[in-house]
Amino acid sequence: MAPLKPSFDLESTASPLWNHKPERDERDSAVPIPALKVGNATVLNFCERFQSGFNRVRRYDTFDNGLGFGLKRKATILLHTIVNSGATYTSQETLHPHSPVPHSRLRTRLICHWKRELHSAPFMIRSLRQRSGADINPENRFNPAPELATLEDGVDDSRAQRAKDIRLTELRSSTTMWLCWRLPCPGCPPPPGALLAMIVLSLTSTALVSLPPPFRTFSPPEGGLTHLVIHDKTGDVYVGAVNWIFKLSRNLTQLRGHVTGPVQDNEKCYPPPGVQSCPHDLVLTDNVNKLLLVDYAQNRLLACGSTSQGICQFLRLDDLFKLGEPHHRKEHYLSSVSESGTMSGVLIEGADGHNSKLFIGTPIDGKSEYFPTLSSRKLMANEENADMFSFVYQDEFVSSQLKIPSDTLSKFPAFDIYYIYSFKSEQFVYYLTLQLDTQLTSPDASGEQFFTSKIVRLCVEDPKFYSYVEFPIGCTKDGVEYRLIQDAFLSRPGQQLARTLGISEKEDILFTVFSQGQKNRAKPPKESALCLFTLRRIKEKIKERIQSCYKGEGKLSLPWLLNKELACINSPLQIDDNFCGQDFNQPLGGTSTIEGTPLFVDKDDGMTSVAAYDYRGNTVAFTGTRSGRMKKSACLACHSLLSDPALWSTGDSSPRHGNLAPTMAAQTGH
C-alpha cells in the first residue's frame, strides 16, 4: 500500500489534532475509523531533536478503532508512523474483521515506510496483558519492507512491567490502556540531548485491562474549599474551607471538623470588634480560610481567616482543639482581604524545635498603614505568648517587613500584590506573585490595567530583608506570552527529566501554570500554559543581576517600591550563590523576564492548578482546570510533555470559579 500523506499540518496549531479524521483504507470499508476523541485515541510527540538547524517535530499518532473482537481476537491495532529524514508520510493497515486470527496469538500488520535503513536502531514493541506478558518476536524488526510482527505469550520483561506500573496514561472512563515506551529515535545520529520515540499499543478488550478503583469524594456542607495540606508522616489531610477546618483520613473520610464562622464582623473595624468596640455596624460574616500550615515542631495547625482583620488560630493536629487565637496586638492581624488564593506563607522550623518563624505575603487592599505586604514573624511555642507573630527583627529604622509605599497607592489606588505560591529551597524563601504592572498601566483610573508576575526571593537568615530581589517571570510559546501566574508546585525531577535538564535528581524544579497575556487578573483568559523552571537557572539569573549591580551597572529598577530610580553602587564585594545582601544596592529588581520552558498549552478549559511528583524515575504532572477537571500528564525527556487527552471530573462537570472545586476526590488503592 502506498504511503498516505497526512490530512493535517504537523507544524500548525490552527487545525486541532483532536478533530482530525484519518484517511481510510478502501479495502477495509467495513471497519470505520473514528475521529480522535477523548478516551478513544491519543496523539504523542514521536521524536524531538534539540539541535541547531533541525527543529522539526515529528509526531507519532495512534488511533484506537474501537472494534470489539471478543476475548479470542483481543484487539485491532492501527499504527500511523511519521519518521525520519523530514519524511511526513503516514502508512496504515488494520486486520480485516473477517481475517483469521489464531486464538493463541494476536497478529498485527505493521506497515512501515522508512527513507533509510534502520540496521543501527532495531527495537521491539512491548505489550502487556492483564495476566501474562507478551513480546514481539525478536526476529521481527522494523525494516524498509513491511513484515508481519507477531506478539507471543509468556514473556516476562521487568522493563515492561515497570512501564506498566507507571500507569501514566491509564484512562478511568475507558477500557483502553495506553502503554508508552521511550526508545531511541530511529535512524537519527545521537544528538547532545536525549531523543524521544514513542510506541503506543492500544488494547480495547475489557479482558486485558482492569478499571481503576472508584474515586472517593468529600464535600463540605457549605462548599467553598480553599486550602489543603497533607501531613508528611500520617497522611492525614487538613482542609481549609469557608467557616470550617476539616481533618480527613487519607481516603477522605472526615475525622474532625472545627467551626470558624460565620462571625459578627465589619472589615472597617480596626482593631477587630472582639478587642475594642467599633462604631460600624456588625454583620454576620463568612470566615474564609486563607492560610493553612502544619507546624510539625509543635504538633499544631496554623489556620488564618479573613474575619477580624485576618487573625489566626492554632489547632491541635490530633483533634483540631483550639490551642489559642492571638488577637490583642496589631501584629496579630495579618490581612482582612477575603479573596482566597492570594495569601501565602512558609513556616521555617528552628534548629532546636523552637524559634520558628513564619514568612507571610498578603494583599493589603490599600491598608498600608495596617498591614505589611511581606513580613517575617516569630512563632512561639506558647500560643498565648505576647511575642507571637511579632516581627523577627525590629528597631527604629529597620524591621522584618515590606510595606507598599503610600506614594504608590496614591498614584495607583488599585495597586496590590497577590501571593500565589511560596516555598523554601536551600537557604532561600521564594514567592510567586501577581501585581499591577506600573510600567504599562496608566495612573488614570479609567485606563486599562496590566499585570505582571514576579518571583521574589529572600534569605531565610536575613531579618532585615536586605536580600530582597524580584524578577518578572513567565513563559512564551509560538510567540504567545503567558504572564498571569495561576499556580505553581515545587518538585524534584525524575531520572529521565533530570538527565535531559542536565541537573541532579536532588535539585529543585518548579512547575507553573500561566494564563495568556497580562490583562484580567480576576478572570484570566482560558488559554493557559504549563511551564517548567529549574531553580538552578533562577538562581543564576538572580546572581548575575546582583553581580552586575555591585559593579555599579544600571539601577535598582524597583519603581513600585522605591518610587524613583536609584543607581547601583560599585563595590568590591564578591557575590556568590549564597549572598544575602548589604544595606545598599537593595531592594533590587530584575530588568528581564526569567523565561520557563513551555510544556503544554491548553486553549479550551483554562488550567488553574498544578501538582507533580516523581514515580519510578518518571515525572508526573497533574493540572486542574477552571471547570473542575483534572489532567494527568507525563513529562519524560526532551522538554516534551506527553499528555493524556482523557480528562476526568473531580466532582460534577459544571463550571466553577477559582482553582479548587468544592468537591475533593481521591483514587483509592494506590
XYZ file of C-alpha atoms in Angstrom:
670
model
C 0.000 0.000 0.000
C 1.330 3.406 -0.930
C 2.083 5.791 1.889
C -0.684 8.219 2.704
C 0.023 11.877 3.272
C -1.495 13.203 6.483
C -4.526 15.428 6.088
C -3.393 17.760 8.863
C -0.477 20.160 9.164
C 2.071 18.887 11.647
C 3.649 22.293 12.128
C 0.430 24.236 12.600
C -1.786 24.547 15.623
C -4.585 26.105 13.601
C -6.155 22.746 12.816
C -6.588 20.849 16.099
C -5.382 17.278 16.010
C -8.332 16.219 18.135
C -10.688 16.927 15.220
C -8.604 15.064 12.662
C -10.324 12.255 10.764
C -7.701 9.900 9.325
C -7.995 8.663 5.785
C -9.421 5.176 5.445
C -8.126 2.175 3.633
C -10.677 1.379 0.912
C -10.057 -2.340 1.442
C -11.255 -2.031 4.986
C -14.566 -0.298 4.404
C -16.227 -2.492 6.987
C -14.038 -1.016 9.701
C -14.761 2.709 10.141
C -12.014 4.552 11.965
C -13.461 7.209 14.269
C -12.047 10.685 14.697
C -9.679 11.291 17.545
C -11.509 11.999 20.749
C -11.129 11.717 24.499
C -10.983 8.126 25.717
C -10.544 6.654 22.261
C -7.182 7.827 20.987
C -4.165 9.931 21.725
C -1.508 11.951 19.950
C 2.009 11.874 21.324
C 5.243 13.504 20.366
C 7.243 10.909 18.482
C 10.673 12.420 18.214
C 12.162 15.774 19.090
C 15.696 16.761 18.367
C 17.171 19.818 20.031
C 19.943 20.642 17.630
C 20.593 23.753 15.554
C 19.259 23.526 12.041
C 16.906 20.677 12.927
C 13.796 21.695 14.764
C 11.044 19.788 13.030
C 8.818 17.922 15.439
C 7.746 14.534 14.200
C 4.548 13.197 15.571
C 3.514 9.656 16.222
C -0.213 9.088 16.026
C -2.181 6.077 17.158
C -5.852 5.515 16.604
C -7.953 3.042 18.540
C -10.651 1.883 16.140
C -12.804 0.619 18.967
C -13.541 -2.780 17.394
C -14.697 -5.468 19.794
C -13.352 -8.830 18.634
C -14.208 -10.553 21.908
C -11.751 -12.438 24.052
C -10.354 -14.501 21.169
C -9.399 -11.698 18.844
C -8.417 -9.374 21.663
C -7.949 -6.105 19.744
C -7.063 -4.470 16.497
C -4.205 -2.044 16.312
C -3.772 0.739 13.827
C -0.406 2.430 13.743
C 0.352 5.687 11.982
C 4.019 6.456 11.785
C 5.802 9.615 10.756
C 9.528 9.205 10.828
C 12.996 10.278 9.896
C 14.684 12.495 7.298
C 11.939 15.059 7.043
C 9.507 12.434 5.778
C 5.935 13.431 6.548
C 4.231 10.321 5.217
C 1.918 8.017 7.071
C 1.139 4.384 6.480
C -1.768 2.455 7.871
C -3.284 -1.008 7.687
C -5.509 -2.999 10.000
C -6.635 -6.578 10.162
C -9.915 -7.029 8.351
C -12.622 -8.161 10.776
C -13.094 -11.365 8.756
C -9.422 -12.275 8.580
C -8.441 -15.370 10.589
C -6.697 -14.712 13.902
C -5.383 -17.733 15.845
C -6.686 -17.908 19.382
C -3.198 -18.105 20.829
C -1.819 -15.089 19.031
C -2.654 -11.526 18.277
C -1.388 -10.649 14.825
C -0.951 -7.052 13.795
C 0.348 -5.938 10.451
C 2.747 -3.047 10.817
C 3.386 -1.186 7.583
C 6.492 0.943 7.977
C 7.874 3.152 5.238
C 11.361 4.371 6.033
C 13.643 6.570 3.972
C 16.768 4.885 5.230
C 17.819 1.555 6.625
C 17.448 1.120 10.352
C 20.125 -1.510 10.982
C 21.631 0.633 13.779
C 18.351 1.192 15.558
C 16.424 -2.081 15.840
C 13.796 -2.071 18.513
C 10.775 -4.001 19.635
C 7.273 -3.126 20.721
C 6.352 -4.330 24.157
C 2.836 -5.234 25.133
C 1.326 -6.120 28.464
C -1.640 -8.227 29.312
C -3.564 -8.456 32.488
C -2.321 -11.919 33.464
C 0.751 -12.617 31.365
C 3.365 -10.741 29.410
C 3.666 -10.555 25.661
C 6.522 -9.603 23.413
C 7.268 -9.173 19.744
C 9.338 -11.989 18.356
C 12.936 -10.643 18.381
C 13.323 -11.851 14.795
C 10.703 -9.383 13.599
C 12.191 -5.902 13.367
C 11.275 -2.726 11.616
C 12.655 -2.858 8.075
C 12.052 -0.794 4.951
C 9.705 -3.530 3.697
C 6.574 -4.414 5.690
C 6.668 -7.550 7.784
C 4.202 -9.349 9.961
C 5.018 -8.839 13.628
C 3.741 -11.495 15.996
C 3.038 -10.989 19.686
C 3.850 -14.062 21.730
C 2.773 -15.076 25.221
C 4.810 -15.992 28.246
C 7.498 -13.341 28.025
C 8.299 -11.602 31.283
C 10.148 -8.331 30.979
C 10.996 -6.191 34.012
C 11.246 -3.021 31.960
C 7.814 -3.590 30.503
C 6.445 -4.260 33.974
C 7.997 -1.016 35.148
C 6.313 0.804 32.295
C 3.009 -0.751 33.263
C 3.421 0.285 36.874
C 3.878 3.886 35.859
C 0.259 3.985 34.720
C 0.873 7.442 33.336
C -1.937 7.396 30.830
C -4.434 4.910 32.154
C -7.961 6.074 31.427
C -10.654 5.843 34.060
C -13.536 6.376 31.640
C -12.448 3.806 29.042
C -11.315 0.211 28.814
C -8.329 1.370 26.803
C -4.841 1.250 28.284
C -2.016 3.135 26.644
C 1.452 1.780 27.237
C 4.161 4.325 26.475
C 7.747 3.336 25.910
C 10.786 5.534 25.379
C 13.022 4.294 22.556
C 15.909 5.710 20.514
C 14.901 7.957 17.656
C 15.065 5.623 14.629
C 17.742 6.468 12.123
C 18.890 9.624 13.919
C 22.507 10.098 14.969
C 22.651 10.656 18.715
C 22.311 14.406 19.453
C 23.643 16.257 22.514
C 20.244 15.996 24.202
C 18.039 12.960 24.573
C 15.673 11.959 21.776
C 12.239 10.596 22.283
C 10.390 7.928 20.419
C 7.056 6.615 21.486
C 5.395 3.313 20.613
C 1.838 3.102 21.861
C -0.224 -0.065 21.979
C -3.990 0.224 22.304
C -5.868 -2.755 23.727
C -9.617 -2.389 23.658
C -10.727 -5.648 25.234
C -12.108 -5.421 28.755
C -10.396 -8.736 29.479
C -6.954 -7.165 29.029
C -7.206 -4.231 31.419
C -8.899 -3.535 34.699
C -10.633 -0.313 35.602
C -9.083 1.708 38.417
C -10.934 1.765 41.737
C -13.700 4.339 42.122
C -12.986 7.809 43.434
C -13.925 8.778 46.948
C -15.069 12.332 47.491
C -15.548 14.817 50.296
C -17.950 17.742 50.050
C -18.278 20.150 52.987
C -21.789 21.234 53.971
C -21.227 24.856 52.943
C -18.886 24.247 49.989
C -16.030 26.591 49.293
C -12.824 24.602 49.852
C -9.814 26.913 49.804
C -6.696 25.124 51.069
C -5.347 21.634 51.595
C -2.278 20.318 53.387
C -1.206 16.701 53.915
C 0.713 15.557 56.977
C 4.098 14.209 55.884
C 4.089 11.249 58.264
C 0.469 10.266 58.949
C -1.019 11.103 55.563
C -3.905 12.913 57.277
C -5.493 15.602 55.133
C -6.290 19.028 56.588
C -8.687 21.170 54.591
C -9.438 24.858 54.919
C -12.895 25.985 53.853
C -15.429 28.747 54.336
C -16.326 28.738 58.063
C -14.699 25.330 58.621
C -11.421 23.491 59.107
C -11.591 19.736 58.475
C -9.368 16.788 59.259
C -9.745 13.836 56.871
C -8.144 10.443 56.585
C -6.039 9.651 53.530
C -9.130 8.212 51.797
C -11.083 11.424 52.538
C -13.172 10.120 55.425
C -13.991 13.023 57.728
C -12.382 12.595 61.143
C -12.871 16.022 62.708
C -14.399 19.397 61.958
C -13.750 22.784 63.540
C -16.112 25.734 63.056
C -14.504 29.119 62.345
C -17.531 31.170 61.302
C -19.646 32.992 60.425
C -18.933 35.722 62.975
C -20.177 39.240 63.705
C -17.693 41.485 61.933
C -17.069 44.559 59.814
C -13.916 45.000 57.733
C -13.776 48.664 58.777
C -13.324 47.735 62.435
C -9.679 48.075 63.407
C -8.867 46.638 65.922
C -11.476 43.909 65.471
C -14.722 44.117 67.474
C -13.576 41.380 69.842
C -10.843 43.685 71.114
C -12.442 47.112 71.007
C -15.919 48.469 70.396
C -16.484 49.554 66.818
C -18.678 52.431 65.553
C -19.562 50.491 62.404
C -22.492 48.097 62.167
C -21.577 44.464 62.631
C -22.976 41.861 60.257
C -22.759 38.091 60.159
C -19.676 37.481 58.001
C -18.250 34.308 56.495
C -14.736 33.431 57.606
C -12.730 32.346 54.542
C -9.663 30.260 55.295
C -6.672 31.978 53.661
C -3.666 30.169 55.108
C -3.218 26.604 56.345
C 0.167 25.301 57.511
C 1.355 22.397 59.665
C 3.751 23.287 62.486
C 5.388 19.895 62.989
C 7.654 21.069 65.804
C 4.682 21.997 67.988
C 2.176 19.423 66.671
C -0.319 22.079 65.638
C -2.105 23.558 62.662
C -1.920 27.252 61.806
C -5.178 28.455 60.226
C -5.662 32.102 59.270
C -9.017 33.512 58.190
C -10.461 36.638 56.625
C -12.501 37.985 59.552
C -11.312 40.153 62.460
C -8.601 41.684 60.263
C -7.127 38.289 59.489
C -6.426 36.722 62.862
C -5.117 33.149 63.062
C -5.940 30.122 65.160
C -3.674 27.354 66.396
C -5.385 23.955 66.331
C -4.108 20.683 67.750
C -3.388 18.244 64.932
C -4.994 15.255 66.651
C -8.487 16.637 67.226
C -8.490 20.263 65.957
C -8.901 21.554 69.509
C -8.237 25.310 69.548
C -4.993 25.964 71.405
C -5.059 29.717 71.003
C -6.152 32.674 68.914
C -3.806 35.653 69.356
C -5.738 38.856 68.653
C -4.760 41.553 71.157
C -1.906 43.265 69.298
C -1.700 44.821 65.849
C 0.934 42.228 64.846
C -1.758 39.574 65.238
C -3.736 40.997 62.302
C -2.336 39.683 59.056
C -4.865 40.681 56.378
C -8.596 41.238 56.068
C -8.804 40.545 52.316
C -11.368 37.768 51.861
C -10.223 36.584 48.416
C -8.736 33.115 48.767
C -5.600 32.071 46.924
C -3.930 35.458 47.360
C -2.081 34.914 50.651
C 0.830 32.534 51.065
C 3.264 31.588 53.803
C 6.331 29.475 54.536
C 6.912 28.066 58.008
C 10.594 27.733 58.949
C 11.316 25.494 61.926
C 14.065 26.464 64.338
C 17.110 24.244 64.685
C 16.070 23.135 68.187
C 12.351 22.952 67.517
C 11.929 26.426 68.946
C 12.442 29.902 67.483
C 10.417 29.019 64.418
C 9.294 31.785 62.082
C 6.658 32.455 59.503
C 7.321 34.220 56.203
C 3.992 35.556 55.031
C 2.885 37.519 51.983
C -0.559 39.028 51.603
C -2.526 41.642 49.669
C -3.448 44.650 51.786
C -6.449 46.166 49.965
C -4.997 49.665 50.258
C -4.423 49.462 54.034
C -0.674 50.001 54.030
C -0.837 51.688 57.431
C -2.200 48.477 58.944
C -0.559 45.621 57.063
C 2.842 44.923 55.531
C 2.608 43.059 52.245
C 5.560 40.816 53.143
C 6.907 40.039 56.602
C 8.744 37.540 58.771
C 7.055 36.713 62.106
C 8.003 34.841 65.255
C 6.212 31.604 66.071
C 6.306 30.925 69.793
C 5.793 27.541 71.448
C 3.156 29.046 73.754
C 0.177 30.249 71.748
C -0.577 32.980 74.294
C 2.971 34.364 74.337
C 2.920 38.136 73.807
C 5.628 37.854 71.135
C 3.556 35.583 68.906
C 3.569 36.967 65.330
C 5.827 39.877 66.262
C 8.434 40.763 63.637
C 11.595 38.669 63.745
C 13.597 41.900 63.845
C 12.539 45.465 64.545
C 14.393 48.589 65.529
C 13.978 52.290 64.953
C 14.877 52.134 61.274
C 14.623 48.556 60.024
C 12.272 45.628 60.558
C 11.384 42.281 59.029
C 8.673 43.675 56.808
C 7.980 45.287 53.460
C 5.189 47.819 53.024
C 3.621 49.170 49.863
C 4.505 52.895 49.889
C 1.635 55.345 50.222
C 3.009 57.210 47.184
C 2.453 54.114 45.068
C -1.113 53.757 46.332
C -1.769 57.456 45.687
C -0.637 57.102 42.082
C -2.145 53.638 41.544
C -5.046 53.154 44.009
C -5.675 49.628 42.691
C -2.081 48.507 43.263
C -1.727 45.359 45.337
C 0.395 42.221 45.436
C -1.253 38.796 45.311
C 0.871 35.953 46.651
C 0.030 32.855 44.622
C 2.636 30.347 45.821
C 5.602 30.196 48.179
C 8.300 27.687 49.025
C 11.712 27.197 50.601
C 14.657 25.968 48.543
C 18.067 25.630 50.174
C 18.678 28.809 52.223
C 16.098 30.932 50.401
C 12.373 31.602 50.575
C 10.606 32.282 47.280
C 7.242 33.800 46.413
C 5.396 33.832 43.111
C 3.269 36.968 42.954
C 0.847 38.733 40.668
C 0.734 42.522 40.782
C -0.199 45.601 38.798
C 2.415 46.472 36.181
C 3.073 50.142 36.909
C 5.174 50.489 33.756
C 2.327 49.506 31.416
C -0.694 50.718 33.396
C -1.722 54.349 33.191
C -2.309 56.145 36.526
C -5.665 57.171 35.062
C -8.205 55.010 36.888
C -10.312 54.683 33.745
C -7.417 53.241 31.751
C -6.724 49.594 31.036
C -4.895 47.623 33.723
C -1.952 45.346 33.025
C -0.493 42.812 35.430
C 2.862 41.135 35.754
C 4.052 38.010 37.546
C 7.150 38.171 39.740
C 9.367 35.713 41.547
C 10.538 37.154 44.865
C 13.487 35.828 46.859
C 14.658 36.383 50.428
C 17.359 34.722 52.510
C 15.909 32.740 55.404
C 18.524 34.203 57.759
C 18.071 37.822 56.687
C 15.894 39.519 59.321
C 16.418 42.976 57.787
C 15.267 41.996 54.281
C 18.460 43.306 52.654
C 18.405 40.271 50.351
C 15.071 41.181 48.726
C 15.179 40.555 44.961
C 12.316 40.254 42.498
C 12.243 39.304 38.824
C 9.488 39.215 36.203
C 8.657 35.612 35.344
C 6.670 33.900 32.604
C 6.956 31.750 29.510
C 6.383 32.068 25.780
C 5.132 29.519 23.258
C 4.970 30.160 19.492
C 5.220 33.896 20.053
C 2.362 33.964 22.589
C 3.287 35.333 26.027
C 1.899 33.766 29.189
C 2.342 36.217 32.060
C -0.502 35.702 34.561
C 0.622 33.213 37.203
C -2.186 30.896 38.378
C -0.383 28.281 40.440
C 2.971 26.594 40.948
C 4.436 23.483 42.512
C 7.959 22.746 43.745
C 9.167 19.254 42.880
C 12.200 17.122 42.093
C 12.845 15.744 38.608
C 12.578 12.075 37.809
C 15.629 10.288 36.480
C 14.736 10.838 32.829
C 13.851 14.509 33.182
C 16.921 15.224 35.326
C 19.162 13.689 32.677
C 17.588 15.818 29.969
C 17.801 19.013 32.023
C 21.400 18.291 32.943
C 20.758 18.535 36.669
C 20.789 16.227 39.675
C 17.683 14.370 40.783
C 18.127 16.139 44.143
C 17.798 19.610 42.654
C 14.536 21.519 42.748
C 12.366 22.249 39.744
C 9.268 24.416 39.564
C 6.112 23.618 37.609
C 3.953 26.667 36.921
C 0.648 27.486 35.250
C 0.313 30.835 33.473
C -2.658 32.351 31.684
C -2.166 34.159 28.411
C -1.407 37.888 28.316
C -1.301 40.485 31.085
C -4.941 41.536 31.493
C -7.928 40.466 33.602
C -6.306 39.173 36.781
C -9.613 38.137 38.361
C -10.937 36.460 35.182
C -7.891 35.498 33.136
C -8.145 34.145 29.584
C -8.867 30.443 29.179
C -5.703 29.897 27.185
C -3.016 28.767 29.606
C 0.384 27.086 29.630
C 2.122 24.597 31.882
C 5.765 25.631 32.183
C 8.910 24.298 33.811
C 11.730 26.158 35.583
C 14.871 24.859 37.241
C 15.880 26.555 40.469
C 19.456 26.414 39.230
C 18.589 28.704 36.336
C 16.574 31.070 38.537
C 19.483 31.363 40.969
C 21.906 32.019 38.119
C 19.758 34.849 36.771
C 19.450 36.449 40.209
C 23.179 36.137 40.897
C 24.039 37.713 37.531
C 21.767 40.652 38.329
C 23.275 41.177 41.793
C 26.820 40.951 40.429
C 26.006 43.497 37.741
C 24.553 45.936 40.264
C 27.544 45.596 42.606
C 29.743 46.528 39.659
C 27.856 49.817 39.508
C 25.947 48.872 36.360
C 22.368 50.036 35.922
C 19.762 50.950 38.510
C 17.826 49.202 41.253
C 14.780 49.041 38.951
C 12.037 48.653 41.535
C 9.698 51.587 40.815
C 6.672 50.386 42.790
C 8.733 50.131 45.986
C 11.258 52.966 45.582
C 9.127 55.411 43.557
C 12.293 56.659 41.887
C 15.260 55.274 40.035
C 18.362 54.783 42.185
C 21.702 53.942 40.610
C 23.596 50.814 41.620
C 26.731 51.448 43.704
C 30.052 49.928 42.728
C 31.524 47.645 45.388
C 34.453 45.179 45.508
C 32.316 42.590 47.319
C 32.440 39.089 45.869
C 28.944 37.836 45.080
C 28.444 34.067 45.293
C 25.388 31.808 45.276
C 24.752 32.395 48.988
C 24.960 36.190 49.030
C 22.304 37.743 51.284
C 22.651 41.462 50.656
C 24.026 44.589 52.282
C 22.424 47.821 53.418
C 22.983 49.276 49.949
C 22.028 48.124 46.442
C 18.747 46.897 47.867
C 15.926 46.162 47.298
C 16.728 45.031 43.786
C 14.548 44.376 40.751
C 15.285 42.302 37.676
C 15.277 44.014 34.298
C 14.471 40.983 32.128
C 11.896 38.208 32.382
C 13.000 34.785 33.608
C 11.534 32.519 30.936
C 10.415 28.971 31.637
C 10.115 26.027 29.261
C 6.536 25.638 27.968
C 5.421 22.029 28.251
C 1.771 22.103 27.311
C -0.778 24.706 26.183
C -4.490 24.379 26.938
C -6.651 26.679 24.827
C -10.057 25.411 25.908
C -10.568 24.831 29.611
C -8.030 27.047 31.368
C -5.573 25.404 33.763
C -5.631 26.864 37.266
C -3.610 24.493 39.456
C -0.717 22.066 39.224
C 0.959 19.319 41.241
C 3.760 16.930 40.313
C 5.779 14.042 41.671
C 8.397 11.503 40.672
C 7.149 7.964 40.119
C 9.830 5.361 39.434
C 12.053 7.735 37.537
C 9.294 9.486 35.611
C 7.920 12.910 36.405
C 4.126 13.002 36.520
C 2.214 16.289 36.469
C -1.434 16.878 37.320
C -3.217 20.052 36.280
C -6.651 21.211 37.406
C -8.901 23.287 35.185
C -11.395 26.053 35.684
C -14.336 23.697 35.197
C -13.136 21.315 37.918
C -11.443 18.750 35.697
C -8.055 17.186 36.175
C -5.454 16.224 33.611
C -2.688 13.699 34.221
C 0.459 14.069 32.141
C 3.903 12.548 31.922
C 6.890 14.785 31.485
C 9.633 12.477 30.291
C 12.506 13.995 28.360
C 13.437 16.500 25.672
C 11.323 19.084 27.487
C 8.276 17.484 25.871
C 5.062 16.938 27.715
C 3.367 13.707 26.732
C -0.186 14.497 27.652
C -3.076 12.147 28.017
C -6.132 13.798 26.455
C -8.538 11.953 28.728
C -9.973 14.268 31.355
C -11.920 13.134 34.349
C -14.045 15.271 36.609
C -13.300 15.806 40.299
C -16.961 16.218 41.031
C -19.721 17.440 38.765
C -18.710 18.929 35.440
C -20.363 22.300 35.889
C -18.144 25.394 35.648
C -16.665 26.589 38.905
C -14.939 29.763 39.966
C -11.425 29.601 41.316
C -8.758 26.976 41.204
C -10.252 24.491 43.637
C -13.542 22.744 43.063
C -15.910 22.396 46.048
C -15.504 18.626 45.926
C -12.387 16.653 46.756
C -11.678 13.341 45.062
C -9.175 10.612 45.808
C -8.491 7.380 43.992
C -8.156 4.593 46.493
C -5.933 1.586 46.280
C -2.721 3.344 45.255
